[in-house]
């Protein structure tokens, strides 16, 4: 579905970035994988290459404009174009969640809003400048249910996710006339990721629920009464990145399995 699509993934050493990268590679994409630290990105790239795919790893801080720009130029120099940009970076929850809003200082509140919005803006803008020349491309990112629903003790994370979803709409409004689609994915919590275990810790302390009870509670809010897997999320990412989804832009795909109504 993604044969020879030149794809850049930011945060590719993470759970979602890694799963999306593997799924894109399986469908024939050429991957340029990036992350904060090179080592976890290299693990994913090596796995893809060992399976017969195409992947290169690079250390790129997705908040540093000149670094992102230089990396994208190197992609253009090697592959001739960029077809897909997927921003899957994640800020560690320990820096963001667990403090009631009335006690939260402004810096901690602003951190996720500034970091998530700026990184998505920078990676999208710099990719779009290259995509416009080909009159085609897909810009993607990932958000969470907290963009649209109230949850205690999550600080600025919900506003950060809502900001990214607004940016998806606005990017699309400007870029779709140039043949560039902009799509977000809003998955339900995937318990196989360390992110979700870390997000659970402050709740465990505040409420006394166990890890199993918390998973059951989240699952009980979905229609199939189970949480989604990384593989299921990545399969949707493949479809949305493919030409088969040419009718989709300016929206965030609701992957909450019924937990959140549109
Ligand atoms: N996991 C879930 O179930 C779930 C569900 C819904 C939404 N989400 C959201 O999806 C996003 C990704 O989640 P995840 O579970 O994949 O998180 P993750 O496993 O922690 O991965 C995040 C990745 O982003 C990288 N990163 C952080 N800052 C960066 C920067 N400035 N430049 C480049 N890379 C950077 C991290 O690299 P280092 O480790 O080197 O810092 C890490 O590899 C988060 O916003 C998360 O809240 C996750």
Coordinates of C-alpha atoms and ligand atoms in Angstrom, one line a residue:
X1 CA 0.0 0.0 0.0
X2 CA 3.0 2.3 0.5
X3 CA 5.4 1.1 -2.2
X4 CA 8.5 3.3 -2.4
X5 CA 6.8 6.1 -0.4
X6 CA 9.6 8.1 1.2
X7 CA 8.5 8.4 4.9
X8 CA 10.1 10.3 7.7
X9 CA 9.1 9.3 11.3
X10 CA 9.9 11.5 14.3
X11 CA 10.0 9.6 17.6
X12 CA 10.6 6.3 15.8
X13 CA 12.3 4.8 18.8
X14 CA 9.1 5.0 20.8
X15 CA 6.2 2.6 20.9
X16 CA 3.9 4.3 18.4
X17 CA 6.7 5.6 16.1
X18 CA 8.3 2.2 16.0
X19 CA 5.0 0.4 15.3
X20 CA 4.1 2.8 12.5
X21 CA 7.6 2.5 11.0
X22 CA 7.5 -1.3 11.0
X23 CA 4.0 -1.3 9.4
X24 CA 5.0 1.3 6.8
X25 CA 8.1 -0.8 5.9
X26 CA 6.0 -3.9 5.6
X27 CA 3.9 -2.1 3.0
X28 CA 7.0 -1.1 1.0
X29 CA 7.8 2.4 2.2
X30 CA 11.4 3.7 2.4
X31 CA 11.9 4.8 6.0
X32 CA 14.0 7.6 7.4
X33 CA 13.7 7.1 11.1
X34 CA 14.6 9.8 13.6
X35 CA 14.6 10.3 17.4
X36 CA 16.0 12.2 20.3
X37 CA 18.5 9.4 20.9
X38 CA 19.9 7.4 18.1
X39 CA 20.2 4.0 19.8
X40 CA 16.4 3.1 20.1
X41 CA 15.8 4.3 16.5
X42 CA 18.7 2.1 15.3
X43 CA 17.0 -0.9 16.9
X44 CA 13.9 -0.3 14.8
X45 CA 15.9 0.5 11.6
X46 CA 18.0 -2.7 12.0
X47 CA 14.9 -4.8 12.5
X48 CA 13.3 -3.4 9.3
X49 CA 16.5 -3.9 7.2
X50 CA 16.8 -7.5 8.6
X51 CA 13.3 -8.2 7.4
X52 CA 14.2 -7.0 3.9
X53 CA 12.9 -3.4 4.2
X54 CA 14.6 0.0 3.7
X55 CA 15.3 2.1 6.8
X56 CA 18.0 4.6 7.9
X57 CA 18.3 5.9 11.5
X58 CA 19.3 9.4 12.5
X59 CA 19.5 11.5 15.7
X60 CA 17.1 14.4 15.2
X61 CA 15.7 16.6 18.0
X62 CA 12.2 17.2 16.5
X63 CA 12.1 20.6 18.4
X64 CA 15.2 21.9 16.8
X65 CA 14.3 23.6 13.5
X66 CA 17.7 23.7 11.8
X67 CA 18.3 20.1 12.8
X68 CA 14.9 18.9 11.3
X69 CA 15.5 21.0 8.2
X70 CA 19.0 19.6 7.6
X71 CA 17.8 16.1 8.1
X72 CA 14.9 16.6 5.6
X73 CA 17.3 18.0 3.1
X74 CA 19.5 14.9 3.5
X75 CA 16.3 12.8 2.8
X76 CA 15.6 14.8 -0.4
X77 CA 19.3 14.5 -1.4
X78 CA 19.2 10.7 -1.0
X79 CA 15.6 9.8 -2.0
X80 CA 14.6 12.8 -4.2
X81 CA 11.4 13.6 -2.3
X82 CA 9.4 13.2 0.9
X83 CA 6.0 11.6 0.7
X84 CA 5.0 11.0 4.3
X85 CA 5.9 12.8 7.6
X86 CA 4.7 11.2 10.8
X87 CA 5.3 13.0 14.1
X88 CA 5.1 10.5 17.0
X89 CA 7.2 12.2 19.6
X90 CA 6.1 11.8 23.2
X91 CA 7.2 13.8 26.3
X92 CA 7.8 11.6 29.4
X93 CA 4.6 11.7 31.6
X94 CA 6.7 12.2 34.7
X95 CA 7.3 15.8 33.6
X96 CA 3.7 16.5 32.8
X97 CA 1.1 14.6 34.8
X98 CA 0.1 13.9 38.5
X99 CA -0.2 17.4 39.9
X100 CA -3.7 18.9 40.4
X101 CA -4.2 22.0 38.2
X102 CA -4.6 24.3 41.2
X103 CA -1.1 23.4 42.3
X104 CA 0.6 23.2 38.9
X105 CA 3.1 25.8 38.1
X106 CA 2.8 27.6 34.7
X107 CA 6.0 26.2 33.3
X108 CA 5.0 22.6 33.9
X109 CA 1.5 23.4 32.5
X110 CA 3.0 25.0 29.4
X111 CA 5.7 22.3 28.7
X112 CA 3.5 19.8 26.8
X113 CA 1.5 22.4 25.0
X114 CA 4.6 24.2 23.7
X115 CA 6.6 21.1 23.0
X116 CA 3.9 19.0 21.2
X117 CA 2.5 21.9 19.2
X118 CA 5.9 23.3 18.2
X119 CA 7.3 19.9 17.2
X120 CA 4.3 19.1 15.1
X121 CA 4.3 22.6 13.5
X122 CA 8.0 22.5 12.7
X123 CA 8.1 19.0 11.2
X124 CA 4.8 19.6 9.3
X125 CA 5.9 23.0 7.9
X126 CA 9.4 21.8 6.8
X127 CA 8.0 18.7 5.1
X128 CA 5.2 20.7 3.5
X129 CA 7.7 23.1 1.9
X130 CA 9.2 20.1 0.1
X131 CA 5.9 18.3 -0.6
X132 CA 4.4 21.4 -2.3
X133 CA 6.9 21.0 -5.2
X134 CA 5.5 17.5 -5.9
X135 CA 1.9 18.5 -5.3
X136 CA 1.5 15.5 -3.1
X137 CA 2.2 14.3 0.4
X138 CA 0.7 13.2 3.7
X139 CA 1.4 14.8 7.1
X140 CA 0.4 12.7 10.1
X141 CA 0.6 12.8 13.9
X142 CA -0.9 11.1 16.9
X143 CA -3.1 12.6 19.7
X144 CA -5.1 11.1 22.6
X145 CA -8.6 10.9 23.9
X146 CA -7.7 13.7 26.4
X147 CA -8.0 16.2 23.5
X148 CA -11.8 15.9 23.8
X149 CA -12.6 14.7 27.3
X150 CA -11.9 15.9 30.9
X151 CA -9.6 13.8 33.0
X152 CA -8.0 14.8 36.3
X153 CA -4.3 15.1 37.0
X154 CA -3.1 15.4 33.4
X155 CA -1.9 19.0 33.6
X156 CA -1.4 20.6 30.1
X157 CA -1.5 17.3 28.3
X158 CA -5.2 17.6 27.2
X159 CA -4.8 21.1 26.0
X160 CA -1.6 20.0 24.1
X161 CA -3.6 17.2 22.3
X162 CA -6.5 19.6 21.5
X163 CA -3.9 22.0 20.0
X164 CA -2.5 19.4 17.8
X165 CA -5.9 18.4 16.5
X166 CA -6.7 22.1 15.7
X167 CA -3.3 22.3 13.9
X168 CA -4.2 19.3 11.8
X169 CA -7.4 21.0 10.6
X170 CA -5.6 24.3 9.9
X171 CA -2.6 22.7 8.2
X172 CA -5.0 20.8 6.0
X173 CA -7.0 24.0 5.1
X174 CA -3.8 25.6 3.8
X175 CA -2.1 22.5 2.3
X176 CA -4.8 20.4 0.8
X177 CA -5.2 22.8 -2.2
X178 CA -1.5 21.9 -2.9
X179 CA -2.3 18.1 -2.9
X180 CA -1.1 17.5 0.7
X181 CA -3.3 15.7 3.1
X182 CA -3.1 16.2 6.9
X183 CA -4.4 13.4 9.2
X184 CA -4.2 12.7 12.9
X185 CA -4.8 9.5 14.8
X186 CA -6.4 9.5 18.2
X187 CA -5.9 6.0 19.7
X188 CA -7.2 4.7 22.9
X189 CA -4.6 3.7 25.5
X190 CA -2.5 0.8 24.4
X191 CA -1.4 -1.1 27.6
X192 CA 1.5 -2.8 25.9
X193 CA 3.3 0.6 25.8
X194 CA 5.4 1.8 28.7
X195 CA 3.8 5.3 28.2
X196 CA 0.5 3.9 29.5
X197 CA 2.1 2.2 32.5
X198 CA 3.9 5.5 33.3
X199 CA 0.6 7.5 33.0
X200 CA -1.0 5.0 35.4
X201 CA 1.5 5.5 38.2
X202 CA 0.1 8.8 39.6
X203 CA -3.4 7.5 39.4
X204 CA -2.4 4.4 41.3
X205 CA -1.1 6.6 44.1
X206 CA -4.2 8.9 44.0
X207 CA -6.9 6.3 43.8
X208 CA -5.4 3.0 45.0
X209 CA -6.5 1.0 41.9
X210 CA -4.2 -1.8 40.5
X211 CA -2.8 -1.9 37.0
X212 CA -5.2 -4.7 36.1
X213 CA -8.2 -2.8 37.5
X214 CA -7.2 0.3 35.6
X215 CA -6.9 -1.6 32.3
X216 CA -10.3 -3.1 32.9
X217 CA -11.8 0.3 33.7
X218 CA -10.5 1.7 30.4
X219 CA -11.6 -1.3 28.4
X220 CA -15.1 -1.2 29.9
X221 CA -15.6 2.2 28.3
X222 CA -14.9 0.8 24.8
X223 CA -17.7 -0.9 22.7
X224 CA -15.8 -4.2 22.3
X225 CA -14.7 -4.1 26.0
X226 CA -11.0 -4.3 25.2
X227 CA -8.2 -1.9 24.5
X228 CA -6.6 -1.7 21.1
X229 CA -3.2 -3.0 20.1
X230 CA -0.3 -1.2 18.6
X231 CA -0.6 -3.4 15.5
X232 CA -4.2 -2.3 15.0
X233 CA -3.3 1.4 15.4
X234 CA -0.4 1.0 12.9
X235 CA -2.7 -0.7 10.3
X236 CA -5.0 2.3 10.4
X237 CA -1.9 4.5 10.0
X238 CA -0.9 2.6 6.9
X239 CA -4.3 3.0 5.3
X240 CA -4.5 6.8 6.2
X241 CA -1.0 7.3 4.7
X242 CA -1.9 5.4 1.5
X243 CA -3.5 6.7 -1.7
X244 CA -6.5 4.6 -0.7
X245 CA -7.4 7.4 1.8
X246 CA -7.2 10.2 -0.7
X247 CA -10.6 11.3 0.5
X248 CA -9.4 11.9 4.0
X249 CA -7.8 15.2 5.2
X250 CA -8.2 17.8 7.9
X251 CA -9.3 15.4 10.5
X252 CA -8.2 13.2 13.4
X253 CA -9.3 9.6 13.1
X254 CA -11.2 8.5 16.2
X255 CA -9.5 5.2 17.3
X256 CA -11.1 5.2 20.8
X257 CA -13.2 2.1 19.9
X258 CA -16.4 3.9 21.1
X259 CA -15.0 5.5 24.3
X260 CA -15.5 8.9 22.8
X261 CA -18.3 9.9 20.5
X262 CA -17.6 12.2 17.5
Ligands
LIG1 N1 1.0 4.7 24.1 C1 -0.3 4.9 24.0 O1 -1.1 4.0 24.3 C2 -0.8 6.2 23.5 C3 -2.2 6.4 23.2 C4 -2.6 7.6 22.8 C5 -1.7 8.6 22.5 N2 -0.4 8.4 22.8 C6 0.5 9.6 22.5 O2 1.3 9.3 21.4 C7 2.6 9.9 21.6 C8 3.7 8.8 21.4 O3 3.4 7.8 22.4 P1 4.4 6.6 22.6 O4 3.7 5.6 23.5 O5 4.9 6.1 21.4 O6 5.6 7.3 23.5 P2 7.1 6.8 23.7 O7 7.2 5.3 23.6 O8 7.6 7.5 24.9 O9 7.8 7.4 22.4 C9 8.1 8.8 22.3 C10 9.3 8.9 21.5 O10 9.5 10.3 21.2 C11 10.9 10.6 21.3 N3 11.1 12.0 21.6 C12 10.7 12.8 22.6 N4 11.0 14.0 22.4 C13 11.6 14.1 21.2 C14 12.2 15.1 20.5 N5 12.2 16.4 20.9 N6 12.7 14.8 19.3 C15 12.7 13.6 18.8 N7 12.2 12.5 19.5 C16 11.7 12.8 20.7 C17 11.3 9.8 22.5 O11 12.7 9.6 22.4 P3 13.6 9.5 23.7 O12 13.2 8.2 24.4 O13 15.0 9.3 23.1 O14 13.4 10.7 24.5 C18 10.6 8.5 22.3 O15 11.3 7.6 21.5 C19 2.6 10.6 22.9 O16 2.1 11.9 22.7 C20 1.5 9.8 23.7 O17 0.9 10.6 24.7 C21 0.1 7.3 23.2

